[in-house]
PDB file of C-alpha atoms in Angstrom:
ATOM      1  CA  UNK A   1     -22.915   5.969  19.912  1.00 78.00           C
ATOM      2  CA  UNK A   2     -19.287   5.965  18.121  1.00 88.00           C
ATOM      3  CA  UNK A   3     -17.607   2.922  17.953  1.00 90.00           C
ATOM      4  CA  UNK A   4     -13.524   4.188  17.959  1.00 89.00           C
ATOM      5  CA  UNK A   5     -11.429   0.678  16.515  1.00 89.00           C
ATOM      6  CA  UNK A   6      -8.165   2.727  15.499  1.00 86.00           C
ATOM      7  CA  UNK A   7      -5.524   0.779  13.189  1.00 89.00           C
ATOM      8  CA  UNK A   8      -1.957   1.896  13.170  1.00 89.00           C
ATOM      9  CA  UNK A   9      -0.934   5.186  11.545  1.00 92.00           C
ATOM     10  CA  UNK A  10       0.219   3.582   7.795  1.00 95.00           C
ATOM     11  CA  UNK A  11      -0.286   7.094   6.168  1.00 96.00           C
ATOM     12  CA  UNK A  12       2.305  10.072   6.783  1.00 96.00           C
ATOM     13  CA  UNK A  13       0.983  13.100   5.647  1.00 94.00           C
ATOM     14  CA  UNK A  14       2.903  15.422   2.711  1.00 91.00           C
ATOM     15  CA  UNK A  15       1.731  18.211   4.547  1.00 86.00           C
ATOM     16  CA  UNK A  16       0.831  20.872   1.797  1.00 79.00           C
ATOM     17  CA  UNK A  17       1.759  19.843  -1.580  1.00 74.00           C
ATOM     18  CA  UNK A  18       4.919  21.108  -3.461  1.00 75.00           C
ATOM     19  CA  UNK A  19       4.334  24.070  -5.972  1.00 68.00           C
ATOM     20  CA  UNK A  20       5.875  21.772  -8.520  1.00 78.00           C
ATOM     21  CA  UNK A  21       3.640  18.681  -7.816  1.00 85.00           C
ATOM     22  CA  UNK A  22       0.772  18.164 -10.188  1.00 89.00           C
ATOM     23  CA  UNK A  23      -3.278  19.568  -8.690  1.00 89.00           C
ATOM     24  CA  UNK A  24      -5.867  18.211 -10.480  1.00 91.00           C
ATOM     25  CA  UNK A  25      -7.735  20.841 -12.344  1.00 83.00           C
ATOM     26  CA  UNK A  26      -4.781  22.885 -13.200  1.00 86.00           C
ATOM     27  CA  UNK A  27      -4.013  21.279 -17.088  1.00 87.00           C
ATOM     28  CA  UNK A  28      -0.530  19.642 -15.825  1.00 90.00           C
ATOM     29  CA  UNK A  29      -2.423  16.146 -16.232  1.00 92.00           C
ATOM     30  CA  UNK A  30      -5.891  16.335 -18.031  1.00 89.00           C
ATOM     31  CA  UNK A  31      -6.075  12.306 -18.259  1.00 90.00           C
ATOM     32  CA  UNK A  32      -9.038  10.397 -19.742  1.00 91.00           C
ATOM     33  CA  UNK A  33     -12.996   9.967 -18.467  1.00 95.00           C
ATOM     34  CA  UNK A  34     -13.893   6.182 -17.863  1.00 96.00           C
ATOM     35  CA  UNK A  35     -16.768   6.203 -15.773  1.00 96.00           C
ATOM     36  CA  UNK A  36     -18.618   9.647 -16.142  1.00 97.00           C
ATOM     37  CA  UNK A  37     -20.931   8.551 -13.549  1.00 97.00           C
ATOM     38  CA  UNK A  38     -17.727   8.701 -11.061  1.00 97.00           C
ATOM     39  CA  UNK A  39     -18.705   4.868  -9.939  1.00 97.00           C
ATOM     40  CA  UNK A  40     -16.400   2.112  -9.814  1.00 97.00           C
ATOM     41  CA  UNK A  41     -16.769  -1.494  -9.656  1.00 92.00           C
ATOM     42  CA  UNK A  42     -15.343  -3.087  -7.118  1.00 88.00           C
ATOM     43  CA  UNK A  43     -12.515  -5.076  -7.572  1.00 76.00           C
ATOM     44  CA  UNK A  44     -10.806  -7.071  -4.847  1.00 62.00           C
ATOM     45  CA  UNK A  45      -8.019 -10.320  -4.399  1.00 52.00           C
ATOM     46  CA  UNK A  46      -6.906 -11.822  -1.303  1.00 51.00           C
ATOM     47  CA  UNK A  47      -4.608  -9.517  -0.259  1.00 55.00           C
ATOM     48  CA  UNK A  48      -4.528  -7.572   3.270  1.00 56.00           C
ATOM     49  CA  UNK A  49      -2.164  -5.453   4.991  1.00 56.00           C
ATOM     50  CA  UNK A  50      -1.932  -7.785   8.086  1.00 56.00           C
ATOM     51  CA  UNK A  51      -1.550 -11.118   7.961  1.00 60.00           C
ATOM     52  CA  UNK A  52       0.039 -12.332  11.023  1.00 71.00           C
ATOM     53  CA  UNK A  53       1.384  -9.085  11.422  1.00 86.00           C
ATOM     54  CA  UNK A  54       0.862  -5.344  10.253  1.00 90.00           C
ATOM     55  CA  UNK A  55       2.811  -4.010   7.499  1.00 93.00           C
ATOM     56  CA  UNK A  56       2.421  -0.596   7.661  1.00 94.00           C
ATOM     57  CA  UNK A  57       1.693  -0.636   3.860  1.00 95.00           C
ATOM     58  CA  UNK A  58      -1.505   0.858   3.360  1.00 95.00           C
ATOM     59  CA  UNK A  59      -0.537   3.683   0.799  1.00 97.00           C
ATOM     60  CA  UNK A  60       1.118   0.704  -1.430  1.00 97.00           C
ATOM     61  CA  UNK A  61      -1.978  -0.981  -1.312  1.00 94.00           C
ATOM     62  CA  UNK A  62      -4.501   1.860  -2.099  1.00 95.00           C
ATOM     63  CA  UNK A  63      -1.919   2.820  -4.887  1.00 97.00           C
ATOM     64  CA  UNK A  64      -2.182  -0.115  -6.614  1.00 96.00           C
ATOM     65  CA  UNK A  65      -5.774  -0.844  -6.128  1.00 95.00           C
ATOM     66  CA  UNK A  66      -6.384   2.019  -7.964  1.00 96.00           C
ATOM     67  CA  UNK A  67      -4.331   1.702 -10.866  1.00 97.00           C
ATOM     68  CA  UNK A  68      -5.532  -2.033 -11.109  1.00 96.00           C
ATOM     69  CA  UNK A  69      -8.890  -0.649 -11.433  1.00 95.00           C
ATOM     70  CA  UNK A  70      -7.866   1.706 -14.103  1.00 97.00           C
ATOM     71  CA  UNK A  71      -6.373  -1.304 -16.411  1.00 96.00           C
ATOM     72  CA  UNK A  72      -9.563  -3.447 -16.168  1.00 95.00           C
ATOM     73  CA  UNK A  73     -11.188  -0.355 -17.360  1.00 95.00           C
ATOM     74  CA  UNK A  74      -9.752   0.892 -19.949  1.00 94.00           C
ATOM     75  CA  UNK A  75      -7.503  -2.101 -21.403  1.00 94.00           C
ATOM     76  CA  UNK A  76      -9.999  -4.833 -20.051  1.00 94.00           C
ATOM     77  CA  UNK A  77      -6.603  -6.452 -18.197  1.00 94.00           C
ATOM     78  CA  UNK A  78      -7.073  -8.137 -14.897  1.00 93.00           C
ATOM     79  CA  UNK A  79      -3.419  -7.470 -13.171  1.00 93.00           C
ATOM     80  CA  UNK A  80      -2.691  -8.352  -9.308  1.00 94.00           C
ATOM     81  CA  UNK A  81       0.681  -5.732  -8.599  1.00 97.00           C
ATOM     82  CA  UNK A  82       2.922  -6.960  -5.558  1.00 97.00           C
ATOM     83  CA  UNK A  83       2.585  -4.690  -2.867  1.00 95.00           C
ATOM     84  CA  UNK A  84       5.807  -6.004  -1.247  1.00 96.00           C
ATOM     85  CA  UNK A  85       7.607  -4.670  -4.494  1.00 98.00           C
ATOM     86  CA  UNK A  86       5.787  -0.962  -4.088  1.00 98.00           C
ATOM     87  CA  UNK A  87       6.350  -0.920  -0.491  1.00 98.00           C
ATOM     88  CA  UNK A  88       9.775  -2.063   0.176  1.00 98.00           C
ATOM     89  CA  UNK A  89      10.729   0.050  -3.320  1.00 98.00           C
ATOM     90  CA  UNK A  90       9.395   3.450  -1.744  1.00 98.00           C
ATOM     91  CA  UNK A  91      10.541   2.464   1.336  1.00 98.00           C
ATOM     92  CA  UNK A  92       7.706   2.705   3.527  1.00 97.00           C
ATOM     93  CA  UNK A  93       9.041   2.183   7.368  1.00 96.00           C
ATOM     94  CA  UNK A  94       6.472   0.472   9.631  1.00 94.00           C
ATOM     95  CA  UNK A  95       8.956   2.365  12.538  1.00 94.00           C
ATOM     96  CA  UNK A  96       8.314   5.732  11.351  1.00 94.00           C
ATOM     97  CA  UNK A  97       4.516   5.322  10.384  1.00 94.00           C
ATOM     98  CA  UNK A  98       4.225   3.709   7.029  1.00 97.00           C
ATOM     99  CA  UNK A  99       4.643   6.280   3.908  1.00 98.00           C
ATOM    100  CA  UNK A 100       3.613   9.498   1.859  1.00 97.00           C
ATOM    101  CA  UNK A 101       1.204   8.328  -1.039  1.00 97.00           C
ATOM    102  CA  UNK A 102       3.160  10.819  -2.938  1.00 96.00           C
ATOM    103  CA  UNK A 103       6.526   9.259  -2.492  1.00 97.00           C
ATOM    104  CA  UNK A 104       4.703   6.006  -3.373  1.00 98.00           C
ATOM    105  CA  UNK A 105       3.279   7.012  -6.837  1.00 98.00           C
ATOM    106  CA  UNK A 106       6.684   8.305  -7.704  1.00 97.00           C
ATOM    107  CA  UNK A 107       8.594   5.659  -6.808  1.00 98.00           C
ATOM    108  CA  UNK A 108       6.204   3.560  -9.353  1.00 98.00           C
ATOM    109  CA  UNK A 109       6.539   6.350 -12.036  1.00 98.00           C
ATOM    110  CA  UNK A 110       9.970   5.743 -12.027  1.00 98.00           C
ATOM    111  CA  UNK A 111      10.349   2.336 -11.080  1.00 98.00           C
ATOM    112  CA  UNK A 112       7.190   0.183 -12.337  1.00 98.00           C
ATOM    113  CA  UNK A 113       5.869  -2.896 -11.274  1.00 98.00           C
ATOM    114  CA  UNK A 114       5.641  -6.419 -10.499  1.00 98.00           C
ATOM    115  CA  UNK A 115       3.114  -9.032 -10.482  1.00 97.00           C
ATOM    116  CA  UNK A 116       2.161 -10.260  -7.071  1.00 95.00           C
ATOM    117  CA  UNK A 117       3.562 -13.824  -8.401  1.00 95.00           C
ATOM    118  CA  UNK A 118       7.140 -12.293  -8.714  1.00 96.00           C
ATOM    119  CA  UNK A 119       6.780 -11.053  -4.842  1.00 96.00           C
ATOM    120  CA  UNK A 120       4.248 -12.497  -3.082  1.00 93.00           C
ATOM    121  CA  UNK A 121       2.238 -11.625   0.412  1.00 91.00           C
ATOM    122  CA  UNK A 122       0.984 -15.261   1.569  1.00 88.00           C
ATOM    123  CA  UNK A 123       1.566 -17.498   4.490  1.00 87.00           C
ATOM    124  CA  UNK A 124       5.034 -18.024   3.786  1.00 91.00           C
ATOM    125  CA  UNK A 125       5.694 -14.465   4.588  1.00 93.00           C
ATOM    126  CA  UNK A 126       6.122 -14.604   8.357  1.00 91.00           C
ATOM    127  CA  UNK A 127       7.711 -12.124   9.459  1.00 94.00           C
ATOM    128  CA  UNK A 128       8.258  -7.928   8.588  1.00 95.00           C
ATOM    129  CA  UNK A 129      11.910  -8.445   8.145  1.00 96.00           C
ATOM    130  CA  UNK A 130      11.038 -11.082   5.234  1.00 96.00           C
ATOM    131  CA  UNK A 131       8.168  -8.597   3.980  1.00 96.00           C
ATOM    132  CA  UNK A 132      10.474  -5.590   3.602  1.00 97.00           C
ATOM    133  CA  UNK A 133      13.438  -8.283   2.577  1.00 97.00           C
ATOM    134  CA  UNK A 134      16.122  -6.263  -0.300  1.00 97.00           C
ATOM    135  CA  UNK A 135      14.489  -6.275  -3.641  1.00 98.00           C
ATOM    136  CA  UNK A 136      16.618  -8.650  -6.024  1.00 97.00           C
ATOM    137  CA  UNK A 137      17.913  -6.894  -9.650  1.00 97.00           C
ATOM    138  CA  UNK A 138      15.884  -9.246 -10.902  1.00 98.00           C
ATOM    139  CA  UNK A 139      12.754  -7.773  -9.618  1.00 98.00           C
ATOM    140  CA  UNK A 140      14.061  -4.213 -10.213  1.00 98.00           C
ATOM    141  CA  UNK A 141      14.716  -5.153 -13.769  1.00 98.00           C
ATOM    142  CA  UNK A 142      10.854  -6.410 -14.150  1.00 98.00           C
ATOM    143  CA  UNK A 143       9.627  -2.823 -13.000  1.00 98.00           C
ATOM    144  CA  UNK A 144      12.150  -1.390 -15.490  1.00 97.00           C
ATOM    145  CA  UNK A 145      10.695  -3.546 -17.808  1.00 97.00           C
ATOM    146  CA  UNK A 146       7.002  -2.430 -16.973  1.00 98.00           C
ATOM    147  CA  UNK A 147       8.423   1.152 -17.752  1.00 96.00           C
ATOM    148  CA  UNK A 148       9.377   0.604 -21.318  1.00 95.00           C
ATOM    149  CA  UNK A 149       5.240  -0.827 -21.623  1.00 96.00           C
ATOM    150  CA  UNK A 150       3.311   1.898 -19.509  1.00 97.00           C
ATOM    151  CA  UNK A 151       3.150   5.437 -18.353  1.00 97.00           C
ATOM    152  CA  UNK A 152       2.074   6.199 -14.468  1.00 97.00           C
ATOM    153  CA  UNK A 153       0.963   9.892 -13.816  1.00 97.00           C
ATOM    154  CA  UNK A 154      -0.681  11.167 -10.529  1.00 97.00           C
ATOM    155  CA  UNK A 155      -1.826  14.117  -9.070  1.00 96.00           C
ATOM    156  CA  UNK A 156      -3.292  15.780  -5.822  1.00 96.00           C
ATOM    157  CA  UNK A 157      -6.865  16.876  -6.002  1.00 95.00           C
ATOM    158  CA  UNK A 158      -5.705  19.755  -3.534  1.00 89.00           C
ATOM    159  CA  UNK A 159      -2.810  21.474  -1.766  1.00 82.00           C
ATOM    160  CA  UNK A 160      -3.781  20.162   1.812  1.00 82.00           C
ATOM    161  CA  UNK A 161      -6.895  22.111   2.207  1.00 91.00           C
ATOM    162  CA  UNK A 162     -10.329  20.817   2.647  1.00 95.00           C
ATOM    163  CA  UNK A 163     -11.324  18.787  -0.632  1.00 97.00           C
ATOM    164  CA  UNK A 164     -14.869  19.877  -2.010  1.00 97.00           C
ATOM    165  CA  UNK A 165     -17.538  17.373  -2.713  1.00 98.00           C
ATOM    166  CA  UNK A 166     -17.613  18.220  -6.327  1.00 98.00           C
ATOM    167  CA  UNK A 167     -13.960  18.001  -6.787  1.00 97.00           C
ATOM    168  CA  UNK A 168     -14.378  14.701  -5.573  1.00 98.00           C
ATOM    169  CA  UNK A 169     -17.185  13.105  -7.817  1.00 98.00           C
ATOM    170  CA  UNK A 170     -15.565  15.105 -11.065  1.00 97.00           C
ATOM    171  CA  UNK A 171     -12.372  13.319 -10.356  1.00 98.00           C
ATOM    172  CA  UNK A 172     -13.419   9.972  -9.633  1.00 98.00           C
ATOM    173  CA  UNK A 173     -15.035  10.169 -13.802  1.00 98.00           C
ATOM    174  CA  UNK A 174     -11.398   9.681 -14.265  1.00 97.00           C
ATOM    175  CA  UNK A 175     -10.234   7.176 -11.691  1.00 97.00           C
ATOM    176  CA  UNK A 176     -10.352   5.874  -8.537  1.00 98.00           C
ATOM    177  CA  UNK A 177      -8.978   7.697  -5.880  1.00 98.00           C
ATOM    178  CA  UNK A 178      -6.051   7.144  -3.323  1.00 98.00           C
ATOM    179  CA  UNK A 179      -7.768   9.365  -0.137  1.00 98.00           C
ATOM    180  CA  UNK A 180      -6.293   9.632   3.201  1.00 97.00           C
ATOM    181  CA  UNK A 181      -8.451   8.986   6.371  1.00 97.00           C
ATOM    182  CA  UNK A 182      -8.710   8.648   9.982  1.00 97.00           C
ATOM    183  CA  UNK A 183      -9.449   4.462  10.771  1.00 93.00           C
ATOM    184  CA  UNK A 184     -12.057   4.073  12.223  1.00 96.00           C
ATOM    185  CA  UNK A 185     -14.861   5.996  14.047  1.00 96.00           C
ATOM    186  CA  UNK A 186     -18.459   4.316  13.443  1.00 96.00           C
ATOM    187  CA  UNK A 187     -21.629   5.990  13.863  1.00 94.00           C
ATOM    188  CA  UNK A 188     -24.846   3.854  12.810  1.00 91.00           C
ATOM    189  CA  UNK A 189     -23.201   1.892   9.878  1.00 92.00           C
ATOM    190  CA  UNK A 190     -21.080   4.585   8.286  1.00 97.00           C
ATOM    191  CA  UNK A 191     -17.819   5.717   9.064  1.00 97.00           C
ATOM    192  CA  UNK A 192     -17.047   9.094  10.424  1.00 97.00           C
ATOM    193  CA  UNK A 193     -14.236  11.487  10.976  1.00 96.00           C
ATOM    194  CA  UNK A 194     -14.579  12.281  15.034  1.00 94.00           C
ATOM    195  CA  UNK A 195     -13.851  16.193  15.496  1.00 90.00           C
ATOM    196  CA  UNK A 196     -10.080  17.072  15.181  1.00 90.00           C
ATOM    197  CA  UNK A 197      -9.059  13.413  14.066  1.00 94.00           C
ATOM    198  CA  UNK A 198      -6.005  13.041  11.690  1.00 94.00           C
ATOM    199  CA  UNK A 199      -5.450  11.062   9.239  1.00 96.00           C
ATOM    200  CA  UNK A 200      -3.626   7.880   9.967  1.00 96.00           C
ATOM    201  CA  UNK A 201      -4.695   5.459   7.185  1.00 97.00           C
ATOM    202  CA  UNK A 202      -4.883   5.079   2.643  1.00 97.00           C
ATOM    203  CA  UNK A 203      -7.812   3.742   0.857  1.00 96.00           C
ATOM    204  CA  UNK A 204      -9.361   3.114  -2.315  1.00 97.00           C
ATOM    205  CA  UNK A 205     -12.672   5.427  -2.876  1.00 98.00           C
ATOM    206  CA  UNK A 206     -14.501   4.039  -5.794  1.00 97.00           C
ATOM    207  CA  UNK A 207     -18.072   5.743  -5.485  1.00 98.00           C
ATOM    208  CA  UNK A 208     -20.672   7.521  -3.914  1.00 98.00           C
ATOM    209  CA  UNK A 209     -24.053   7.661  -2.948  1.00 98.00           C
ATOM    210  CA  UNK A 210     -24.500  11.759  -3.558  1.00 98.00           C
ATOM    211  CA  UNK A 211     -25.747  12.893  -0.198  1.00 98.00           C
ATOM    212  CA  UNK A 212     -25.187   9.964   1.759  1.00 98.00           C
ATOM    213  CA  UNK A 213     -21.978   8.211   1.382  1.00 98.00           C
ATOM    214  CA  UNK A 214     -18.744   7.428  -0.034  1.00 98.00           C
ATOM    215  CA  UNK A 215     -17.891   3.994  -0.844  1.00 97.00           C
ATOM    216  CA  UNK A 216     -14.046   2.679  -0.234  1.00 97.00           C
ATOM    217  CA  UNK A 217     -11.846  -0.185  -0.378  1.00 94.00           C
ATOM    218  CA  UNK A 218     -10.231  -0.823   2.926  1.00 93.00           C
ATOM    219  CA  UNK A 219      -6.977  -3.410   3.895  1.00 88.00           C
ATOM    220  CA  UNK A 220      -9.078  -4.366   6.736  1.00 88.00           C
ATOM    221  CA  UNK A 221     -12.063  -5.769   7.258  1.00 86.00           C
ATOM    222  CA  UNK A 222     -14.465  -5.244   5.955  1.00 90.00           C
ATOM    223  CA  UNK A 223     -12.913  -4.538   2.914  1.00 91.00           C
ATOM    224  CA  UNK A 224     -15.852  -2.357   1.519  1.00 94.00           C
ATOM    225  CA  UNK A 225     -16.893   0.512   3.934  1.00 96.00           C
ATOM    226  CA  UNK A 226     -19.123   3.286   3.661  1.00 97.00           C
ATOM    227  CA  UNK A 227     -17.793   6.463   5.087  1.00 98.00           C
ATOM    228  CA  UNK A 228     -20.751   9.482   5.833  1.00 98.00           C
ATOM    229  CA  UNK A 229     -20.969  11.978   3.093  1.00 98.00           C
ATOM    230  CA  UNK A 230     -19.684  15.056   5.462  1.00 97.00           C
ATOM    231  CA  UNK A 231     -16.538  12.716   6.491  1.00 97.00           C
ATOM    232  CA  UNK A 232     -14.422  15.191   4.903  1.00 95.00           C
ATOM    233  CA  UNK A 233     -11.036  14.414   2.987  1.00 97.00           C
ATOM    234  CA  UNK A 234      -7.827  16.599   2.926  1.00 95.00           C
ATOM    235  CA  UNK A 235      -5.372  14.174   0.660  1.00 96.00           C
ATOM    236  CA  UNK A 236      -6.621  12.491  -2.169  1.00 97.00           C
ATOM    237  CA  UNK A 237      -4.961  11.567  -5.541  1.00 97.00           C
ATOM    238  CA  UNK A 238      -6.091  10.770  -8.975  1.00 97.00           C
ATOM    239  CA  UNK A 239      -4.158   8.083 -11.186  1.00 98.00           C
ATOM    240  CA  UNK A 240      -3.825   8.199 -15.061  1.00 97.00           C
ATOM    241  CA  UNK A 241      -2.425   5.242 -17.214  1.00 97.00           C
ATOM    242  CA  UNK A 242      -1.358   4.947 -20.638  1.00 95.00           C
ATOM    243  CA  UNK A 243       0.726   2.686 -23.172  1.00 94.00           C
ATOM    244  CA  UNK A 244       4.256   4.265 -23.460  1.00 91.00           C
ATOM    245  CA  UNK A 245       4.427   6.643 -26.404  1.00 77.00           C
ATOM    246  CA  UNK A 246       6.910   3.965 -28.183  1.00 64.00           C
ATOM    247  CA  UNK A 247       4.070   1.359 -27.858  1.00 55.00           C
ATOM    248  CA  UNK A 248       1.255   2.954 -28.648  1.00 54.00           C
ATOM    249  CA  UNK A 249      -0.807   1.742 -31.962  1.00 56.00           C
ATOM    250  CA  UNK A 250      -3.203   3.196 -34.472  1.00 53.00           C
ATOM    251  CA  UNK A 251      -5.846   1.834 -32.131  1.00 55.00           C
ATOM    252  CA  UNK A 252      -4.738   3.621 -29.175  1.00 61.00           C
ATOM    253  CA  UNK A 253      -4.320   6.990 -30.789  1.00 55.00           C
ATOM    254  CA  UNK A 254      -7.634   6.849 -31.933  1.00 64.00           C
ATOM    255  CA  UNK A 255      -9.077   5.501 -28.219  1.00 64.00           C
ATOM    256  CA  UNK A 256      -7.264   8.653 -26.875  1.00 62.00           C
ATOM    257  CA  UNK A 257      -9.168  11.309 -29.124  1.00 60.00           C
ATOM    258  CA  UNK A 258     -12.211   9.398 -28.507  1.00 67.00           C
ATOM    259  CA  UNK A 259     -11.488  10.018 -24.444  1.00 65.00           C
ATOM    260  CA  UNK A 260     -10.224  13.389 -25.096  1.00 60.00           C
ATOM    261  CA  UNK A 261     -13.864  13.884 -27.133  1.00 62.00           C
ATOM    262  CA  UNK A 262     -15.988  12.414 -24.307  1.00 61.00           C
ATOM    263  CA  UNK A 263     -14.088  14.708 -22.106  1.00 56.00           C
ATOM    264  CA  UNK A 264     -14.971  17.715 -23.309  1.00 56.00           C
ATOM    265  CA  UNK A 265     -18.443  16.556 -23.870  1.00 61.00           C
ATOM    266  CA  UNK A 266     -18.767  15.901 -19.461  1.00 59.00           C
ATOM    267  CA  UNK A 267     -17.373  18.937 -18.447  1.00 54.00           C
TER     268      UNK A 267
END
């Protein structure tokens, strides 16, 4: 028997994306393969999207769990991004449903981030007025300052259409993935996507068992769910990080070819 425990719509859907938005497979944004097995290890703080009260922030959070997971890989960095920064910077509106994962990742392309220290989510956060409080210049000038450092690129791994399995596991070799889902519908320990359900909610999917399951990072608990293999996902993104092109060394150059090789190598 299904056990329905919906969570508040967080995720507004793009609808289909823009012509002039990046898809995945079309050469706009090739990236770099980290994990060619398309598994990811699962990396988690103490933050939620309630605490006290509910945020609405979900597409903030699976944004930056991703690209957290992305700098441990690849530049062997443990970083903890402030949500509040993302959210309140994209302007994600608890009254109108939370936010478009799109308008998220672009805000941070073009804007940065902060570390949790500069704008924390802990006890002393009581209220949603003081969550979404005006971002100081100070903060603002931090994300500027992450700009000059790092590059944030994203794309859609389709245009709003049904999103094959394969497309799925071939893009996860590159990162985790921000995916859009309906929250939550159980069915004998997995998750499932009850007939004509929309999506409502942003997660982290990090792996897979092929046939089976797909493994995500959730806001709420439990954190790590597994969702049935025919769930069926319509929005997802890929991330892609790099060092600024002023910043970059000899070393990185040469990590870069290296990628590009092993790319070429898994396709």
């Amino acid at each position: 028997m299904i056990k329905i425990t919906e969570v508040q719509q967080s995720f507004i859907s793009p609808g289909k994306a823009d012509p002039k938005d990046y898809i995945f497979g079309s050469g706009q944004l090739t990236g770099y393969i980290l994990r060619p097995s398309g598994q990811w290890p699962i990396l988690r703080d103490d933050e939620v999207q309630a605490r006290g009260f509910e945020t609405n922030s979900c597409t903030s959070f699976g944004t930056i769990n991703s690209v957290q997971s992305i700098f441990k890989e690849l530049f062997k960095l443990d970083i903890n991004y402030s949500e509040r920064f993302l959210a309140k910077g994209s302007e994600t509106d608890p009254a109108k449903g939370g936010n478009d994962p799109h308008k998220v990742a672009e805000w941070a392309r073009k804007n940065g981030f902060v570390d949790e220290a500069d704008l924390p989510f802990n006890d002393e956060v009581k209220t949603i007025d003081e969550y979404y409080a005006t971002l100081t210049g100070e903060a603002l000038k931090k994300g500027q300052e992450w700009i000059k450092k790092w590059v944030l690129k994203h794309d859609w791994l389709s245009d709003g259409g049904l999103i094959p399995k394969e497309t799925l596991m071939k893009a996860l070799r590159y990162s985790p993935l921000g995916v859009a889902v309906y929250a939550w519908a159980e069915d004998d320990g997995l998750y499932v996507r009850p007939e004509h359900a929309k999506d409502i909610h942003w997660c982290e999917l990090v792996g897979f068992d092929e046939g089976k399951s797909w493994t995500i990072i959730d806001s709420y608990y439990p954190f790590i769910k597994k969702l049935d293999w025919n769930f069926g996902f319509y929005f997802a993104k890929r991330y892609f990080i790099d060092v600024a092109v002023e910043k970059k060394s000899i070393f990185t150059l040469i990590r870069n070819f290296i990628s590009n090789w092993i790319k070429e190598i898994f396709k």
